[in-house]
Every structure is written in structure tokens, then in C-alpha cells.
Amino acid sequence: MKRNRLVAGNWKMHGSLAANRKLLDAIVAGAAGLGGVECAVCAPFPYLAQAAECLRGSKVAWGAQNMSEHLEGAYTGEVAVSMLKDFGCRYVIVGHSERRQLYGETDAQAAAKFAAVKAAGMTPILCVGETLQERDSGRTEEVVGRQLDRVLEKNSFEKAVLAYEPVWAIGTGRNATPEQAQAVHAFLRKRVAAETTILYGGSVKPQNAAALFAMPDIDGGLIGGASLVAKDFIDIVKAAKT
Ligand code: PEP
């Protein structure tokens, strides 16, 4: 089965109604003529309804950046998977390194969120990645393998997306080289269903996207900073076209 190409934007905690409207309109216009690659934006919770409305009928899907591992109940401030589903959400980023590092999210929580997203019929984008210290001590495969294995203990990886995001490359302007990324993608690919889309994330820009996406096991990107600039995001989507 052919693997899908996908470029997903992670807006993180950026945006406003006015800025989003401009960005979404420009992305919809830019994506209109593009075939062969899916594209999606993952907006902050308050703007998901706006994203759903602006993207309706377009080629651009939308997703959330996180959600609760609990299905409902007394969890003040949390968002349930059923609430995302109500709005027609397609993707949910799970286990992003900022969730793991800043909010202490564990492998077990990421695995529970992954299971909940799949059970709701949506597509999880599971992020795995090592810190610089872990890479420098030769532990990259051990770390990403452990993060993935925790999910695979109770879930199959069908109909899910995997994103390799080295922590040292996120928001730092320092991307993994295509060869470094390819080596980890090849390692990960052996553990998941053959048709799994595996994205690279970490300072992807229009200037480095084509070289990364040319690697045999890199199927697209999860894009942070550059997804906030419509032209850059569309140029990255274009670079992922097969
Ligand atoms: C991310 O947050 O998932 C990411 C890859 O960020 P950036 O592209 O800014 O490094």
C-alpha cells in the first residue's frame, strides 16, 4: 500500500481571530491547486471552530495539539476527545515534546491519548524524539523505541501518523540533517505498519524541506514556526509533493 504524504502545521500557542483568518485564507488559496500531499493545521483549542469554518470544503484538514486521556469527568481545564470529534476534528498531536517536558506528560499518558483518539475514529500524530544529551550519549534509538513501544503495547499503529521530532531541533533553527533523520525514520519504520506515514519535525523551513522529504522513509513534516507564515507553509507542502 502506498504511504500518504502529509504536512501538518503545529501553531502551538499562537494566533488571534484576525491573524488566523488571514493565515487560513492564504493556506486554503495556496493549497487549492496542490495534489499528492495532504495538509493540515493544528490550532489552539479556542480557535478550532474557526479553523473548521474557514477550512470547510477546502483541501486542508485541521487538528488539535493535545487532549485529555480521560473520556469525561471532573478534570477542570481539560478537553475530551468526544468534544474534538463533535467539531469534526481529524488529527490530534499526541506526546509532543513540549507536553512531555513542560507538563510532565508520561509515555503512559501519551499511549492512553493515542488509544482514545483512535477509538474516536480520528488520527493521532504521535511524536517521539530524543534530547541532545540522549543523542550525544548514543541513546536515540533506545529513547524513541521506548516512547513508541509504550504505545504499541496496547495499540496497533494502523491509521495513525508517527512524527520523529528530535527535541534539540524543535524551535532551535537547528534541523537534523536528512541523513540523521532518515536513520531514525528507518529504525522506527521497522516497528510500525508498512504503510505508516512518518513525519519529520524540527526546524523544517522552505530551504531545507526538499532535502529532508527526499529521504526514502520521510513522508512529510510536522511544522512549528514555519506553519505560521502562509507562504513558508505552502512552500513546505509543495516540497512534499511526490
Ligand atoms: C514542533 O513544534 O512540532 C516543531 C517541529 O516546531 P519547529 O518547526 O518550530 O521546530
mmCIF file of C-alpha atoms and ligand atoms in Angstrom:
data_model
loop_
_atom_site.group_PDB
_atom_site.id
_atom_site.type_symbol
_atom_site.label_atom_id
_atom_site.label_comp_id
_atom_site.label_asym_id
_atom_site.label_seq_id
_atom_site.Cartn_x
_atom_site.Cartn_y
_atom_site.Cartn_z
ATOM 1 C CA MET A 1 0.000 0.000 0.000
ATOM 2 C CA LYS A 2 1.226 3.487 -0.848
ATOM 3 C CA ARG A 3 2.193 5.756 2.036
ATOM 4 C CA ASN A 4 0.477 9.143 2.254
ATOM 5 C CA ARG A 5 2.465 12.354 2.157
ATOM 6 C CA LEU A 6 1.370 14.799 4.854
ATOM 7 C CA VAL A 7 2.457 18.206 6.062
ATOM 8 C CA ALA A 8 0.853 19.320 9.330
ATOM 9 C CA GLY A 9 1.278 22.706 10.989
ATOM 10 C CA ASN A 10 1.533 22.964 14.768
ATOM 11 C CA TRP A 11 0.589 26.516 15.654
ATOM 12 C CA LYS A 12 1.389 25.982 19.344
ATOM 13 C CA MET A 13 0.078 28.880 21.494
ATOM 14 C CA HIS A 14 -0.029 31.461 18.713
ATOM 15 C CA GLY A 15 -2.844 33.235 16.923
ATOM 16 C CA SER A 16 -5.845 35.534 17.152
ATOM 17 C CA LEU A 17 -9.162 35.561 15.310
ATOM 18 C CA ALA A 18 -7.895 38.172 12.858
ATOM 19 C CA ALA A 19 -4.450 36.655 12.299
ATOM 20 C CA ASN A 20 -5.861 33.141 11.924
ATOM 21 C CA ARG A 21 -8.415 34.253 9.357
ATOM 22 C CA LYS A 22 -5.643 35.729 7.169
ATOM 23 C CA LEU A 23 -3.399 32.713 7.617
ATOM 24 C CA LEU A 24 -6.144 30.160 6.954
ATOM 25 C CA ASP A 25 -7.430 32.009 3.877
ATOM 26 C CA ALA A 26 -3.904 32.151 2.453
ATOM 27 C CA ILE A 27 -3.266 28.472 3.190
ATOM 28 C CA VAL A 28 -6.562 27.448 1.573
ATOM 29 C CA ALA A 29 -5.705 29.506 -1.529
ATOM 30 C CA GLY A 30 -2.165 28.130 -1.663
ATOM 31 C CA ALA A 31 -3.218 24.518 -1.185
ATOM 32 C CA ALA A 32 -6.025 24.684 -3.752
ATOM 33 C CA GLY A 33 -4.011 23.524 -6.743
ATOM 34 C CA LEU A 34 -1.816 21.048 -4.894
ATOM 35 C CA GLY A 35 -2.367 17.327 -5.280
ATOM 36 C CA GLY A 36 -0.374 14.373 -3.976
ATOM 37 C CA VAL A 37 0.093 15.690 -0.470
ATOM 38 C CA GLU A 38 -2.332 16.165 2.408
ATOM 39 C CA CYS A 39 -2.065 19.241 4.532
ATOM 40 C CA ALA A 40 -3.446 20.082 7.963
ATOM 41 C CA VAL A 41 -3.220 22.740 10.651
ATOM 42 C CA CYS A 42 -3.333 22.056 14.396
ATOM 43 C CA ALA A 43 -4.692 25.173 16.097
ATOM 44 C CA PRO A 44 -5.134 26.088 19.785
ATOM 45 C CA PHE A 45 -8.430 24.850 21.285
ATOM 46 C CA PRO A 46 -10.369 28.163 21.239
ATOM 47 C CA TYR A 47 -9.736 28.510 17.501
ATOM 48 C CA LEU A 48 -10.691 25.010 16.386
ATOM 49 C CA ALA A 49 -14.223 26.092 15.495
ATOM 50 C CA GLN A 50 -12.790 28.952 13.469
ATOM 51 C CA ALA A 51 -10.429 26.557 11.688
ATOM 52 C CA ALA A 52 -13.322 24.182 10.986
ATOM 53 C CA GLU A 53 -15.363 27.009 9.493
ATOM 54 C CA CYS A 54 -12.575 28.575 7.413
ATOM 55 C CA LEU A 55 -11.365 25.211 6.089
ATOM 56 C CA ARG A 56 -14.775 23.726 5.284
ATOM 57 C CA GLY A 57 -14.844 22.442 1.709
ATOM 58 C CA SER A 58 -11.087 23.010 1.251
ATOM 59 C CA LYS A 59 -8.252 20.526 0.878
ATOM 60 C CA VAL A 60 -6.845 21.483 4.262
ATOM 61 C CA ALA A 61 -7.720 19.382 7.319
ATOM 62 C CA TRP A 62 -7.474 20.531 10.913
ATOM 63 C CA GLY A 63 -6.458 19.034 14.179
ATOM 64 C CA ALA A 64 -5.810 19.677 17.860
ATOM 65 C CA GLN A 65 -2.456 19.845 19.633
ATOM 66 C CA ASN A 66 -3.436 17.841 22.694
ATOM 67 C CA MET A 67 -6.413 16.467 24.643
ATOM 68 C CA SER A 68 -7.190 14.642 27.870
ATOM 69 C CA GLU A 69 -6.566 10.934 28.250
ATOM 70 C CA HIS A 70 -9.840 10.799 30.243
ATOM 71 C CA LEU A 71 -13.112 10.441 28.402
ATOM 72 C CA GLU A 72 -15.147 12.805 30.639
ATOM 73 C CA GLY A 73 -15.497 13.902 34.221
ATOM 74 C CA ALA A 74 -14.094 16.253 36.845
ATOM 75 C CA TYR A 75 -10.943 17.335 35.013
ATOM 76 C CA THR A 76 -11.039 21.124 35.161
ATOM 77 C CA GLY A 77 -9.482 22.786 32.162
ATOM 78 C CA GLU A 78 -9.206 19.623 30.090
ATOM 79 C CA VAL A 79 -10.705 18.818 26.686
ATOM 80 C CA ALA A 80 -12.188 15.396 25.904
ATOM 81 C CA VAL A 81 -11.748 13.518 22.674
ATOM 82 C CA SER A 82 -15.541 13.467 22.152
ATOM 83 C CA MET A 83 -15.523 17.286 22.156
ATOM 84 C CA LEU A 84 -12.960 17.356 19.377
ATOM 85 C CA LYS A 85 -14.938 14.769 17.471
ATOM 86 C CA ASP A 86 -18.105 16.915 17.820
ATOM 87 C CA PHE A 87 -16.437 19.634 15.767
ATOM 88 C CA GLY A 88 -15.196 17.268 13.048
ATOM 89 C CA CYS A 89 -11.559 17.174 14.166
ATOM 90 C CA ARG A 90 -9.363 14.906 12.026
ATOM 91 C CA TYR A 91 -5.923 14.856 13.697
ATOM 92 C CA VAL A 92 -4.667 15.131 17.279
ATOM 93 C CA ILE A 93 -0.992 15.618 18.127
ATOM 94 C CA VAL A 94 -0.102 13.261 20.976
ATOM 95 C CA GLY A 95 3.013 13.271 23.141
ATOM 96 C CA HIS A 96 4.611 16.420 21.728
ATOM 97 C CA SER A 97 7.935 17.019 23.472
ATOM 98 C CA GLU A 98 6.675 20.319 24.880
ATOM 99 C CA ARG A 99 3.872 18.390 26.617
ATOM 100 C CA ARG A 100 6.368 15.845 27.872
ATOM 101 C CA GLN A 101 8.984 18.371 29.011
ATOM 102 C CA LEU A 102 6.898 21.308 30.251
ATOM 103 C CA TYR A 103 3.880 19.442 31.611
ATOM 104 C CA GLY A 104 5.424 16.157 32.669
ATOM 105 C CA GLU A 105 3.360 14.089 30.245
ATOM 106 C CA THR A 106 4.410 10.457 30.506
ATOM 107 C CA ASP A 107 4.731 7.705 27.903
ATOM 108 C CA ALA A 108 1.691 6.073 29.548
ATOM 109 C CA GLN A 109 -0.423 9.221 29.176
ATOM 110 C CA ALA A 110 0.633 9.580 25.548
ATOM 111 C CA ALA A 111 -0.347 5.937 24.982
ATOM 112 C CA ALA A 112 -3.771 6.487 26.609
ATOM 113 C CA LYS A 113 -4.386 9.600 24.489
ATOM 114 C CA PHE A 114 -3.324 7.719 21.370
ATOM 115 C CA ALA A 115 -5.824 4.947 22.150
ATOM 116 C CA ALA A 116 -8.635 7.448 22.806
ATOM 117 C CA VAL A 117 -8.041 9.296 19.524
ATOM 118 C CA LYS A 118 -8.064 6.065 17.556
ATOM 119 C CA ALA A 119 -11.172 4.777 19.330
ATOM 120 C CA ALA A 120 -12.936 8.006 18.341
ATOM 121 C CA GLY A 121 -12.082 7.374 14.689
ATOM 122 C CA MET A 122 -9.611 10.240 14.379
ATOM 123 C CA THR A 123 -5.912 10.127 13.518
ATOM 124 C CA PRO A 124 -3.295 10.544 16.235
ATOM 125 C CA ILE A 125 0.052 12.096 15.300
ATOM 126 C CA LEU A 126 2.373 10.516 17.866
ATOM 127 C CA CYS A 127 5.571 12.494 18.491
ATOM 128 C CA VAL A 128 8.761 10.797 19.604
ATOM 129 C CA GLY A 129 12.224 12.270 19.929
ATOM 130 C CA GLU A 130 15.398 12.407 21.949
ATOM 131 C CA THR A 131 17.107 15.276 23.752
ATOM 132 C CA LEU A 132 20.577 16.437 22.747
ATOM 133 C CA GLN A 133 22.074 14.749 25.778
ATOM 134 C CA GLU A 134 20.389 11.470 24.858
ATOM 135 C CA ARG A 135 21.634 11.745 21.266
ATOM 136 C CA ASP A 136 25.154 12.599 22.377
ATOM 137 C CA SER A 137 25.227 9.581 24.644
ATOM 138 C CA GLY A 138 24.132 7.298 21.792
ATOM 139 C CA ARG A 139 20.660 6.649 23.222
ATOM 140 C CA THR A 140 18.461 7.949 20.379
ATOM 141 C CA GLU A 141 17.089 4.537 19.342
ATOM 142 C CA GLU A 142 16.569 3.462 22.926
ATOM 143 C CA VAL A 143 14.545 6.629 23.700
ATOM 144 C CA VAL A 144 12.363 6.775 20.584
ATOM 145 C CA GLY A 145 11.931 2.991 20.726
ATOM 146 C CA ARG A 146 10.711 3.190 24.327
ATOM 147 C CA GLN A 147 8.297 6.052 23.549
ATOM 148 C CA LEU A 148 6.847 4.111 20.633
ATOM 149 C CA ASP A 149 6.789 0.727 22.381
ATOM 150 C CA ARG A 150 4.675 2.124 25.176
ATOM 151 C CA VAL A 151 2.009 2.959 22.588
ATOM 152 C CA LEU A 152 2.392 -0.335 20.744
ATOM 153 C CA GLU A 153 1.842 -2.343 23.962
ATOM 154 C CA LYS A 154 -1.905 -1.755 23.688
ATOM 155 C CA ASN A 155 -2.450 -0.333 20.216
ATOM 156 C CA SER A 156 -1.799 -1.198 16.627
ATOM 157 C CA PHE A 157 -0.216 1.563 14.609
ATOM 158 C CA GLU A 158 -2.669 1.335 11.737
ATOM 159 C CA LYS A 159 -4.441 4.560 10.728
ATOM 160 C CA ALA A 160 -2.035 6.632 12.801
ATOM 161 C CA VAL A 161 0.816 9.000 11.977
ATOM 162 C CA LEU A 162 4.240 8.940 13.624
ATOM 163 C CA ALA A 163 6.397 12.063 13.904
ATOM 164 C CA TYR A 164 10.108 11.937 14.687
ATOM 165 C CA GLU A 165 10.905 15.222 16.387
ATOM 166 C CA PRO A 166 14.386 15.464 17.901
ATOM 167 C CA VAL A 167 13.918 17.763 20.892
ATOM 168 C CA TRP A 168 17.164 19.594 20.123
ATOM 169 C CA ALA A 169 15.795 20.606 16.714
ATOM 170 C CA ILE A 170 12.415 21.983 17.810
ATOM 171 C CA GLY A 171 12.221 25.752 17.585
ATOM 172 C CA THR A 172 16.005 25.995 17.647
ATOM 173 C CA GLY A 173 16.667 26.634 13.961
ATOM 174 C CA ARG A 174 18.906 23.570 14.030
ATOM 175 C CA ASN A 175 17.353 20.772 11.990
ATOM 176 C CA ALA A 176 18.521 17.176 11.883
ATOM 177 C CA THR A 177 20.402 16.520 8.671
ATOM 178 C CA PRO A 178 18.435 14.471 6.139
ATOM 179 C CA GLU A 179 20.762 11.532 6.881
ATOM 180 C CA GLN A 180 20.320 11.784 10.657
ATOM 181 C CA ALA A 181 16.545 11.956 10.276
ATOM 182 C CA GLN A 182 16.454 9.128 7.732
ATOM 183 C CA ALA A 183 18.415 6.827 10.058
ATOM 184 C CA VAL A 184 15.858 7.270 12.850
ATOM 185 C CA HIS A 185 12.901 7.005 10.466
ATOM 186 C CA ALA A 186 14.250 3.725 9.095
ATOM 187 C CA PHE A 187 14.612 2.429 12.661
ATOM 188 C CA LEU A 188 11.031 3.464 13.512
ATOM 189 C CA ARG A 189 9.560 2.114 10.294
ATOM 190 C CA LYS A 190 10.599 -1.426 11.169
ATOM 191 C CA ARG A 191 8.284 -1.272 14.204
ATOM 192 C CA VAL A 192 5.065 0.026 12.660
ATOM 193 C CA ALA A 193 2.675 -0.969 9.872
ATOM 194 C CA ALA A 194 4.351 -0.731 6.466
ATOM 195 C CA GLU A 195 2.000 1.976 5.196
ATOM 196 C CA THR A 196 2.538 4.282 8.215
ATOM 197 C CA THR A 197 3.174 7.911 7.377
ATOM 198 C CA ILE A 198 6.261 9.041 9.305
ATOM 199 C CA LEU A 199 6.827 12.798 9.536
ATOM 200 C CA TYR A 200 9.982 14.639 10.457
ATOM 201 C CA GLY A 201 9.637 17.699 12.700
ATOM 202 C CA GLY A 202 12.262 20.124 13.971
ATOM 203 C CA SER A 203 13.058 23.476 12.318
ATOM 204 C CA VAL A 204 11.721 22.484 8.899
ATOM 205 C CA LYS A 205 11.818 25.538 6.632
ATOM 206 C CA PRO A 206 11.258 26.030 2.891
ATOM 207 C CA GLN A 207 15.057 25.945 2.467
ATOM 208 C CA ASN A 208 15.629 22.501 3.995
ATOM 209 C CA ALA A 209 12.279 20.766 3.372
ATOM 210 C CA ALA A 210 13.000 19.270 -0.049
ATOM 211 C CA ALA A 211 16.219 17.571 1.077
ATOM 212 C CA LEU A 212 14.512 16.089 4.146
ATOM 213 C CA PHE A 213 11.437 14.932 2.229
ATOM 214 C CA ALA A 214 13.612 13.311 -0.453
ATOM 215 C CA MET A 215 14.728 10.687 2.070
ATOM 216 C CA PRO A 216 13.095 7.296 1.489
ATOM 217 C CA ASP A 217 11.471 6.981 4.934
ATOM 218 C CA ILE A 218 10.414 10.615 5.432
ATOM 219 C CA ASP A 219 6.810 11.120 4.306
ATOM 220 C CA GLY A 220 6.356 14.786 5.180
ATOM 221 C CA GLY A 221 6.684 17.141 8.104
ATOM 222 C CA LEU A 222 5.259 18.418 11.357
ATOM 223 C CA ILE A 223 5.941 22.125 11.173
ATOM 224 C CA GLY A 224 6.015 24.595 14.061
ATOM 225 C CA GLY A 225 7.353 28.108 13.444
ATOM 226 C CA ALA A 226 7.163 27.994 9.654
ATOM 227 C CA SER A 227 3.479 26.993 9.741
ATOM 228 C CA LEU A 228 2.599 30.488 10.970
ATOM 229 C CA VAL A 229 3.749 32.064 7.704
ATOM 230 C CA ALA A 230 1.404 31.059 4.897
ATOM 231 C CA LYS A 231 3.964 31.265 2.101
ATOM 232 C CA ASP A 232 6.552 29.254 4.023
ATOM 233 C CA PHE A 233 3.990 26.619 4.976
ATOM 234 C CA ILE A 234 2.740 26.271 1.394
ATOM 235 C CA ASP A 235 6.301 26.109 0.071
ATOM 236 C CA ILE A 236 6.961 23.255 2.516
ATOM 237 C CA VAL A 237 3.768 21.494 1.369
ATOM 238 C CA LYS A 238 4.970 21.880 -2.229
ATOM 239 C CA ALA A 239 8.323 20.338 -1.287
ATOM 240 C CA ALA A 240 6.482 17.249 -0.006
ATOM 241 C CA LYS A 241 4.728 16.645 -3.314
ATOM 242 C CA THR A 242 5.832 13.364 -4.787
HETATM 243 C C1 PEP B 1 7.005 21.393 16.515
HETATM 244 O O1 PEP B 1 6.664 22.135 17.433
HETATM 245 O O2 PEP B 1 6.419 20.303 16.361
HETATM 246 C C2 PEP B 1 8.088 21.831 15.639
HETATM 247 C C3 PEP B 1 8.590 20.967 14.803
HETATM 248 O O3 PEP B 1 8.499 23.133 15.767
HETATM 249 P P1 PEP B 1 9.554 23.915 14.815
HETATM 250 O O4 PEP B 1 9.192 23.593 13.379
HETATM 251 O O5 PEP B 1 9.339 25.366 15.135
HETATM 252 O O6 PEP B 1 10.907 23.413 15.162
#
